[in-house]
CSV table of C-alpha atoms in Angstrom, one decimal:
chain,number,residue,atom,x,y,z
A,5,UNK,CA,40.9,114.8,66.7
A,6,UNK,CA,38.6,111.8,65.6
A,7,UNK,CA,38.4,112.5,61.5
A,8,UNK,CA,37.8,110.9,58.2
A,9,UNK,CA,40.6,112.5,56.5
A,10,UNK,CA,39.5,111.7,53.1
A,11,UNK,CA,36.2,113.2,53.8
A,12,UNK,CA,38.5,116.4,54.9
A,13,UNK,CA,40.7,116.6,51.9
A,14,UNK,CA,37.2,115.8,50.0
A,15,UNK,CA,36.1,119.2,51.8
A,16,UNK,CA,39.4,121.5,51.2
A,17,UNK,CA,38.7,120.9,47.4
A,18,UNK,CA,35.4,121.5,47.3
A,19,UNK,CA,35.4,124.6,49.0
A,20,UNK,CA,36.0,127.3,46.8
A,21,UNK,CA,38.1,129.0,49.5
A,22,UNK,CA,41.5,128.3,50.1
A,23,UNK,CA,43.2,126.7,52.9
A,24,UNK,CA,46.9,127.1,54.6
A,25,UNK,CA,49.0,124.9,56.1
A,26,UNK,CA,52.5,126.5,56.7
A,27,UNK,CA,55.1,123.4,57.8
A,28,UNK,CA,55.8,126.0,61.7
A,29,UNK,CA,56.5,124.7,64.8
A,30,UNK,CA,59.7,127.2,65.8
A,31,UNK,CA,57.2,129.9,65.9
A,32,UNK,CA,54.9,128.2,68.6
A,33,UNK,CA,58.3,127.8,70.3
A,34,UNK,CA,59.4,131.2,70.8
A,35,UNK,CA,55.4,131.9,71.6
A,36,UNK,CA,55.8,130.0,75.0
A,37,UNK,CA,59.6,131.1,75.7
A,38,UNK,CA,61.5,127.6,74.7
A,39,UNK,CA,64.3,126.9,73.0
A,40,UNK,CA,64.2,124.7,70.3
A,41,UNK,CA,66.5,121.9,71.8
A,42,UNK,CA,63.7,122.0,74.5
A,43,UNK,CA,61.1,120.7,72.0
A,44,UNK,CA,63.5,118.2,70.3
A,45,UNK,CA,63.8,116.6,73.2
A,46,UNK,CA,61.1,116.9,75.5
A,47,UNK,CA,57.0,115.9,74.2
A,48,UNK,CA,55.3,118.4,76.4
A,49,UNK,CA,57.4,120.8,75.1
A,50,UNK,CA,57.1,120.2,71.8
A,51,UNK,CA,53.1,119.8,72.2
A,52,UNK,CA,52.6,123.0,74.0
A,53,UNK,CA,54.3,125.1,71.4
A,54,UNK,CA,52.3,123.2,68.6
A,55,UNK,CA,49.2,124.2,70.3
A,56,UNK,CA,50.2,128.0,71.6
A,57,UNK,CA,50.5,128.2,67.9
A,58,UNK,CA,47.4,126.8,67.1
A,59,UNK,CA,45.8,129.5,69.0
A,60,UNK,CA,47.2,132.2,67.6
A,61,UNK,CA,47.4,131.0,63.6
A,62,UNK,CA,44.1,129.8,61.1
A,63,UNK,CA,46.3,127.1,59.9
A,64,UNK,CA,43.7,124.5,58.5
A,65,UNK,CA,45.7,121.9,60.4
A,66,UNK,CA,48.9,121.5,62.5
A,67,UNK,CA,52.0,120.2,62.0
A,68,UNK,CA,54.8,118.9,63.8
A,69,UNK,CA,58.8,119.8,64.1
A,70,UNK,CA,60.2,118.7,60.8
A,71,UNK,CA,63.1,117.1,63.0
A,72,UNK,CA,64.8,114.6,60.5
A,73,UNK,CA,67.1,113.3,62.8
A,74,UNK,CA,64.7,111.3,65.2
A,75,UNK,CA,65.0,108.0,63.1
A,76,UNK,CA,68.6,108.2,62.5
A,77,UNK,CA,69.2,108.4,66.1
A,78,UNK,CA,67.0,105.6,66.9
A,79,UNK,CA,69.3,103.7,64.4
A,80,UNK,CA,72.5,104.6,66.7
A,81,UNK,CA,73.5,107.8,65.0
A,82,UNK,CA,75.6,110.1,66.8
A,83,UNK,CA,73.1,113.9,67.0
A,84,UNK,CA,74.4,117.6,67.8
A,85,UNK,CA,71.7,119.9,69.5
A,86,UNK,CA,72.5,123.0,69.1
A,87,UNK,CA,70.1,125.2,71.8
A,88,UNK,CA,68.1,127.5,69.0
A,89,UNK,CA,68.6,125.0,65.6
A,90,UNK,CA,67.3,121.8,64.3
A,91,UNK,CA,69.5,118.4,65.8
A,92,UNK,CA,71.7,117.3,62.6
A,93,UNK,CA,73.6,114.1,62.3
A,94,UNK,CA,77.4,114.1,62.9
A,95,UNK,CA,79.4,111.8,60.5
A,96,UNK,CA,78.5,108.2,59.2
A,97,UNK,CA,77.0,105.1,61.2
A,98,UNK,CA,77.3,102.6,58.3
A,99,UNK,CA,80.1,102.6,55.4
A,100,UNK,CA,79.9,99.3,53.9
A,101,UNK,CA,77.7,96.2,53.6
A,102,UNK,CA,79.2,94.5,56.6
A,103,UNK,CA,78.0,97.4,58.8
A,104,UNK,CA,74.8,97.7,56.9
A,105,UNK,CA,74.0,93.6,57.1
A,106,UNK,CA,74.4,94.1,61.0
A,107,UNK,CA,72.6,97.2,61.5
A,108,UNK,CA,69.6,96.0,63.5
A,109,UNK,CA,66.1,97.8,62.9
A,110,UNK,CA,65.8,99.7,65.7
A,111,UNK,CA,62.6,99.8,68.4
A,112,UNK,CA,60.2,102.3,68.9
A,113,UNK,CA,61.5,102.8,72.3
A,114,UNK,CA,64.8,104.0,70.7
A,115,UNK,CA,66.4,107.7,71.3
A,116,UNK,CA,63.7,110.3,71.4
A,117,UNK,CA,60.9,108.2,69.2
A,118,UNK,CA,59.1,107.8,72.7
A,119,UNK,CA,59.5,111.7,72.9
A,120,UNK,CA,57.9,112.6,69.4
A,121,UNK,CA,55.0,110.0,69.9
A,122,UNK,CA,54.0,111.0,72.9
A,123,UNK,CA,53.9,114.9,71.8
A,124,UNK,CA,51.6,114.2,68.6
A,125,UNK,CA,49.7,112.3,71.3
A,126,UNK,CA,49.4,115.6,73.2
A,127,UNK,CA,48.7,117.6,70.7
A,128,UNK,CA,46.0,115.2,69.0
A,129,UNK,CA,43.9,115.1,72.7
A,130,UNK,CA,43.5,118.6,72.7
A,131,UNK,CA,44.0,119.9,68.6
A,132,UNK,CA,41.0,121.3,67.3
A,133,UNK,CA,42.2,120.6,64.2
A,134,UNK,CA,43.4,117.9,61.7
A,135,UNK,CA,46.6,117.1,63.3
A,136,UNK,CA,49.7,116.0,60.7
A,137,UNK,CA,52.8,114.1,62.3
A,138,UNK,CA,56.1,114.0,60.6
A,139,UNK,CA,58.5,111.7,59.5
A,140,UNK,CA,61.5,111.3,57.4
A,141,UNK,CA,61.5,109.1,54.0
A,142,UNK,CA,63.8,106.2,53.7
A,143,UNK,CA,66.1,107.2,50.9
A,144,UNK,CA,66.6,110.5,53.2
A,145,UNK,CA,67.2,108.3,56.2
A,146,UNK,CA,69.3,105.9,54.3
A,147,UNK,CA,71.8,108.9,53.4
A,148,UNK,CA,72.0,110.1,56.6
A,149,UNK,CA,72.7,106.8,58.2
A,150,UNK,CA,75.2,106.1,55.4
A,151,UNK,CA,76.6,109.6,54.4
A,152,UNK,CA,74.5,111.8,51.1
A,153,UNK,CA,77.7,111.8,49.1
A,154,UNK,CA,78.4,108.0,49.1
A,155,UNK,CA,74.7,106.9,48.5
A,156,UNK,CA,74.7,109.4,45.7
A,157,UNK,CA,76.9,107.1,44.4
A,158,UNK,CA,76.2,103.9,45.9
A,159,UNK,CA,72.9,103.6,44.0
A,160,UNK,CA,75.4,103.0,41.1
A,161,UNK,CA,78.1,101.3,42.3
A,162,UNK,CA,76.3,99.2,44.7
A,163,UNK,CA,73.0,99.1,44.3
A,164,UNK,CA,71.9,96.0,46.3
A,165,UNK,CA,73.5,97.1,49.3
A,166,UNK,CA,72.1,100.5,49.1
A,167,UNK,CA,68.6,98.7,48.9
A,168,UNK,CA,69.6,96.7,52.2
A,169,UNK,CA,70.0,99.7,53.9
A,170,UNK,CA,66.5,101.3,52.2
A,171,UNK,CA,65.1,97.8,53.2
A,172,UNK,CA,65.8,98.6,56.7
A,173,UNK,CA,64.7,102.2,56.8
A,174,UNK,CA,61.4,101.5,55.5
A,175,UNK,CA,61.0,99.0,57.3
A,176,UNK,CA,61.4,100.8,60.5
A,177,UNK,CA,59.5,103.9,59.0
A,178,UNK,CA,56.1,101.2,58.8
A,179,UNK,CA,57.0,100.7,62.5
A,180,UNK,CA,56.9,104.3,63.4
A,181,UNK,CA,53.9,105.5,61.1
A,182,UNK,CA,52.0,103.3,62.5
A,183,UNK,CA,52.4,104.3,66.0
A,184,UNK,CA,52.3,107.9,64.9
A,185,UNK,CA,48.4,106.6,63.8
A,186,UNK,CA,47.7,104.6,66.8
A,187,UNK,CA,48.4,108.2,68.9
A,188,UNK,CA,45.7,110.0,67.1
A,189,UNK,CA,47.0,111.9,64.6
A,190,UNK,CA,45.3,112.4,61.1
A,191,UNK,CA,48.4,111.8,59.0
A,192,UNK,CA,52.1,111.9,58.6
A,193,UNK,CA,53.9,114.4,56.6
A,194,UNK,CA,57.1,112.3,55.2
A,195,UNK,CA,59.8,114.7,54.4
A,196,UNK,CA,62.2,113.1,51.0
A,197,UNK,CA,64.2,116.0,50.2
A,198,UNK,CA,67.2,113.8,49.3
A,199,UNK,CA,65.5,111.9,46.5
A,200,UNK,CA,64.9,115.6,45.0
A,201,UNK,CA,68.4,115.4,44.0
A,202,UNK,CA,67.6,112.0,41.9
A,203,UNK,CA,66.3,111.5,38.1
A,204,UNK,CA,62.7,110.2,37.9
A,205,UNK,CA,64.0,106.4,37.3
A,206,UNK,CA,66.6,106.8,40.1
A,207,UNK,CA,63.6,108.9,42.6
A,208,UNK,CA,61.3,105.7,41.7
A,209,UNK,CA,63.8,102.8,42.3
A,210,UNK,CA,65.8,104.0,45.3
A,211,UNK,CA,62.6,106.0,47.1
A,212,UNK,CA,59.1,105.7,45.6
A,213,UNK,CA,58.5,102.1,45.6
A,214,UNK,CA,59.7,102.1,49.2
A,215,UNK,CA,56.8,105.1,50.1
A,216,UNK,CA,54.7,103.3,48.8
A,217,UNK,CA,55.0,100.4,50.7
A,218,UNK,CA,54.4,102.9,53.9
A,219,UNK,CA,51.4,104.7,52.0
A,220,UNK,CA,50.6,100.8,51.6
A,221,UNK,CA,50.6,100.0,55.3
A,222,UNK,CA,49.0,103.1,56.8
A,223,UNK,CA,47.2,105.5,54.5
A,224,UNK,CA,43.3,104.9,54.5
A,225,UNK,CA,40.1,107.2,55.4
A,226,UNK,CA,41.3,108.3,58.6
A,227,UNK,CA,45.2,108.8,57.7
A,228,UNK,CA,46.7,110.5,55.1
A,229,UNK,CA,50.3,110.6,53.5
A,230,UNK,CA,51.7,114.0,52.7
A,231,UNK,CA,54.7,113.5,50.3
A,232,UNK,CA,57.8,116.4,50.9
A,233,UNK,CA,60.5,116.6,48.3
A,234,UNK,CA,61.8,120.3,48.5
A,235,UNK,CA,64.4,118.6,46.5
A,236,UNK,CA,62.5,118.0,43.6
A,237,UNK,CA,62.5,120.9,40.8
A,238,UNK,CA,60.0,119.4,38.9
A,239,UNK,CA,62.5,116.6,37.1
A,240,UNK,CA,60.5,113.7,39.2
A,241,UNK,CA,57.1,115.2,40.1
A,242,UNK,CA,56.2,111.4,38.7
A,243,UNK,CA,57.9,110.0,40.9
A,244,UNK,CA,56.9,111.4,43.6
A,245,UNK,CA,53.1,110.7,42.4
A,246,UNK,CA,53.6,107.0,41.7
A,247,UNK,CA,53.3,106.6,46.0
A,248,UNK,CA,50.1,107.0,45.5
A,249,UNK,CA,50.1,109.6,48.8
A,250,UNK,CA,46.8,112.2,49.3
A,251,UNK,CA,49.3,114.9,48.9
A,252,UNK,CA,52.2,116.5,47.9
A,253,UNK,CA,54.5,119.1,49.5
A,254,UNK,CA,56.7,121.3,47.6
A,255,UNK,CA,59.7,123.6,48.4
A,256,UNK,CA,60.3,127.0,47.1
A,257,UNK,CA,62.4,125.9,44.0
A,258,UNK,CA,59.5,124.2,42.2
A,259,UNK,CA,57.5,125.6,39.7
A,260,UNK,CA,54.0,125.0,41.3
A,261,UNK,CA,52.3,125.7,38.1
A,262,UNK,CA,54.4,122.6,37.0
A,263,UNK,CA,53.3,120.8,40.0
A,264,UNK,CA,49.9,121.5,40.0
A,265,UNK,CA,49.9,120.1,36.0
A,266,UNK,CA,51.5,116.9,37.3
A,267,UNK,CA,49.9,116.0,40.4
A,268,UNK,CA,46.1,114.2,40.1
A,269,UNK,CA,43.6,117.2,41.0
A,270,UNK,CA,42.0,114.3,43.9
A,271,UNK,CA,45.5,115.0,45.6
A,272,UNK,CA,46.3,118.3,47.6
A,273,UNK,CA,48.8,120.3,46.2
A,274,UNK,CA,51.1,122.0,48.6
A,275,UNK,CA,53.9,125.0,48.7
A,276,UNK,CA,55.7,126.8,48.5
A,277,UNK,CA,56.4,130.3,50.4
A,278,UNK,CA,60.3,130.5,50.8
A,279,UNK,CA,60.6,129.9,54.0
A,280,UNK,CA,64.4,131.5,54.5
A,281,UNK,CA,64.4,134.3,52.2
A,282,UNK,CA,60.8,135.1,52.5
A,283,UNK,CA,59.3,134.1,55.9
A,284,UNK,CA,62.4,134.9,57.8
A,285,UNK,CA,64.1,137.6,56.0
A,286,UNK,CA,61.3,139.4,54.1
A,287,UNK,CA,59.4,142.0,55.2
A,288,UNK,CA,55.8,141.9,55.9
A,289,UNK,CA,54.9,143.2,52.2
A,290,UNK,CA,57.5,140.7,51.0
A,291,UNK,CA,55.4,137.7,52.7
A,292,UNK,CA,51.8,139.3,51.7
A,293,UNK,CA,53.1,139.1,47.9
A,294,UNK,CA,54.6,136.1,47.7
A,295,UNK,CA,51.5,134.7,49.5
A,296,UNK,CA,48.9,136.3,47.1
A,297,UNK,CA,50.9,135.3,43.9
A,298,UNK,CA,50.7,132.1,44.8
A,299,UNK,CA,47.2,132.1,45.4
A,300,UNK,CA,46.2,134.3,42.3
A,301,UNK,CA,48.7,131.4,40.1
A,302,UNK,CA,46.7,128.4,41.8
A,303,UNK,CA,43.2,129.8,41.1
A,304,UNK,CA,42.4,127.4,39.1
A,305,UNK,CA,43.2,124.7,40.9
A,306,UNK,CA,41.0,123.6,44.2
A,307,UNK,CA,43.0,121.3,45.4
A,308,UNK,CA,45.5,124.0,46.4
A,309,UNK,CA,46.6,124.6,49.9
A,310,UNK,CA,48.7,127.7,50.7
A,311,UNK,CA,52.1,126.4,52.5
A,312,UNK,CA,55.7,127.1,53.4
A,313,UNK,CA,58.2,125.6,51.2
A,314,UNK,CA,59.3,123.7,54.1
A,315,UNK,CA,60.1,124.0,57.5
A,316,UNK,CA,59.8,127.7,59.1
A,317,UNK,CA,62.8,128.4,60.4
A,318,UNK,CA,63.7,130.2,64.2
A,319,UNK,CA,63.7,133.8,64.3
A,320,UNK,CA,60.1,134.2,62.0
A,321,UNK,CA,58.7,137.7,62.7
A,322,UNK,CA,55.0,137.2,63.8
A,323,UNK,CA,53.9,140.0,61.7
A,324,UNK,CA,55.6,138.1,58.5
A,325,UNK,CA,52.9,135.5,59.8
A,326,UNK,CA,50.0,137.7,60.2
A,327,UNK,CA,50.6,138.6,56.4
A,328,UNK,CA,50.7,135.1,55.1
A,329,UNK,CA,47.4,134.5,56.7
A,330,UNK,CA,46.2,138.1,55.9
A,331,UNK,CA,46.6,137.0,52.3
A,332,UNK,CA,44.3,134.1,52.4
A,333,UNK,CA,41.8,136.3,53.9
A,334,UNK,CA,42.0,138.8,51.6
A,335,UNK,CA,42.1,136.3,48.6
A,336,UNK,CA,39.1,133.9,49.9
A,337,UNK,CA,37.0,137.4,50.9
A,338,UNK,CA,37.8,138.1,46.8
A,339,UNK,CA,36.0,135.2,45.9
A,340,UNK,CA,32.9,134.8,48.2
């Protein structure tokens, strides 16, 4: 979909009505009778179950699968599919500097990158809506290449090879944005839940001067960068703001009355339904609630948009859905 994105953000805070755009692609999924590993690893797939949900949800725009396993493959790492679960990555690819100086930074023809590009292709010919592509960050990629644990303490002990490795990752993450642009797509969603577990100085040194070398690369008028850190309880909300992204993503342990105080109001503002607990295992009064509270706390603040906390997971009743969006409705038909 051909789009000025900052014109569209522009729009979603002017509006006095609120938007939503839940992170659910498992959903569309089940609505065309797949199985999850089918999306992971086939476009089409992947597209048609983006776009069977697009027909059935008021989502303001779509997302993709929040798969963060894509890039680590592409780097060589070893991936277990289950059939009805995200991929995950098995054990480490790099443990020292040795391995890290001769990791090589992989090509977009690598693993299933060819699969994911050519799906947000798909689904940007034929959204008729803002389409977001997804990505992980490069401190999140770093861990999963070198294990979460030993970066956790890597960033102390060895610092400069843990920025090697970061070097690598981001620069590989600039490769792979920018195809995700050249395919259509209005703007990647880059998902940093591992620097949530970081202080603010550690979130800015060892991730946010790396995002914002890809915000640096891609973001302008027609592309946006969504920041993710469902990590973050609100200890490095700065961090997170000194990429300079068009928006922020939050997960259901953040205080998004905190957020909304520390993010810049030109920014969008996004979370943070509890997509386990709520979503999945809620009822539909449970979702309605949730949905509405958060609305009725961001009031004040236009440049809210209505989201998941993170990725929805399989298994999401459809009516649990219908009372997210029922919610908006309701709320937005309060205020015209």
């Amino acid at each position: 979909m051909e789009l000025n994105v900052k014109e569209w953000i522009g729009r979603l805070i002017g509006s006095p009505e609120r938007a939503a755009i839940p992170i659910m692609t498992h959903s569309g999924i089940e609505l065309i009778g797949r199985r999850v590993v089918d999306a992971v690893t086939d476009g089409s797939v992947h597209a048609q179950a983006v776009l069977a949900l697009a027909g059935r949800c008021p989502s303001a725009a779509s997302t993709v699968i929040m798969d963060l396993t894509v890039e680590a493959e592409a780097f060589g790492a070893e991936i277990h599919f289950p059939e009805e679960d995200v991929p995950s990555v098995v054990g480490r690819l790099v443990s020292d500097r040795a391995g890290i100086e001769a990791l090589a930074i992989p090509s977009l023809d690598a693993g299933r990158v060819p699969e994911y590009l050519r799906a947000n292709e798909l689904i940007a010919a034929a959204s008729d809506r803002p389409v977001l592509s997804g990505c992980i960050g490069p401190y999140s990629l770093a861990g999963r290449l070198y294990d979460m644990s030993e970066i956790m303490m890597g960033i102390y002990i060895e610092p400069d090879t843990v920025r090697m490795l970061l070097e690598k990752c981001t620069q590989f993450i600039i490769a792979y944005c920018k195809a995700l642009k050249r395919t259509g797509s209005n703007g990647v969603l880059i998902a940093e839940p591992a620097a949530g577990l970081l202080s603010d100085d550690a979130c800015r040194e060892f991730s946010s001067v790396y995002v914002r070398r890809i915000v640096e690369q891609v973001q302008d008028d027609r592309f946006a960068v969504i920041l993710h850190n469902c990590g973050n309880t609100g200890q490095c909300t700065p961090a997170m703001v000194a990429t300079g992204c068009m928006g922020y993503h939050f997960g259901n342990g953040m205080d998004m009355a905190a957020a909304l105080r520390d993010c810049p109001p030109e920014a969008l503002v996004m979370g943070n339904v509890d997509p386990v607990s709520v979503f999945k295992m809620g009822t539909p009064e449970a979702v309605y609630d949730a949905a509405a509270g958060l609305l009725r706390l961001a009031a004040g603040h236009p440049n809210f948009v209505l989201s998941s906390g993170c990725d929805t997971p399989p298994g999401v009743p459809m009516a649990n859905i219908e009372a997210f969006y029922r919610a908006v409705n309701d709320f937005n038909a309060e205020i015209r």
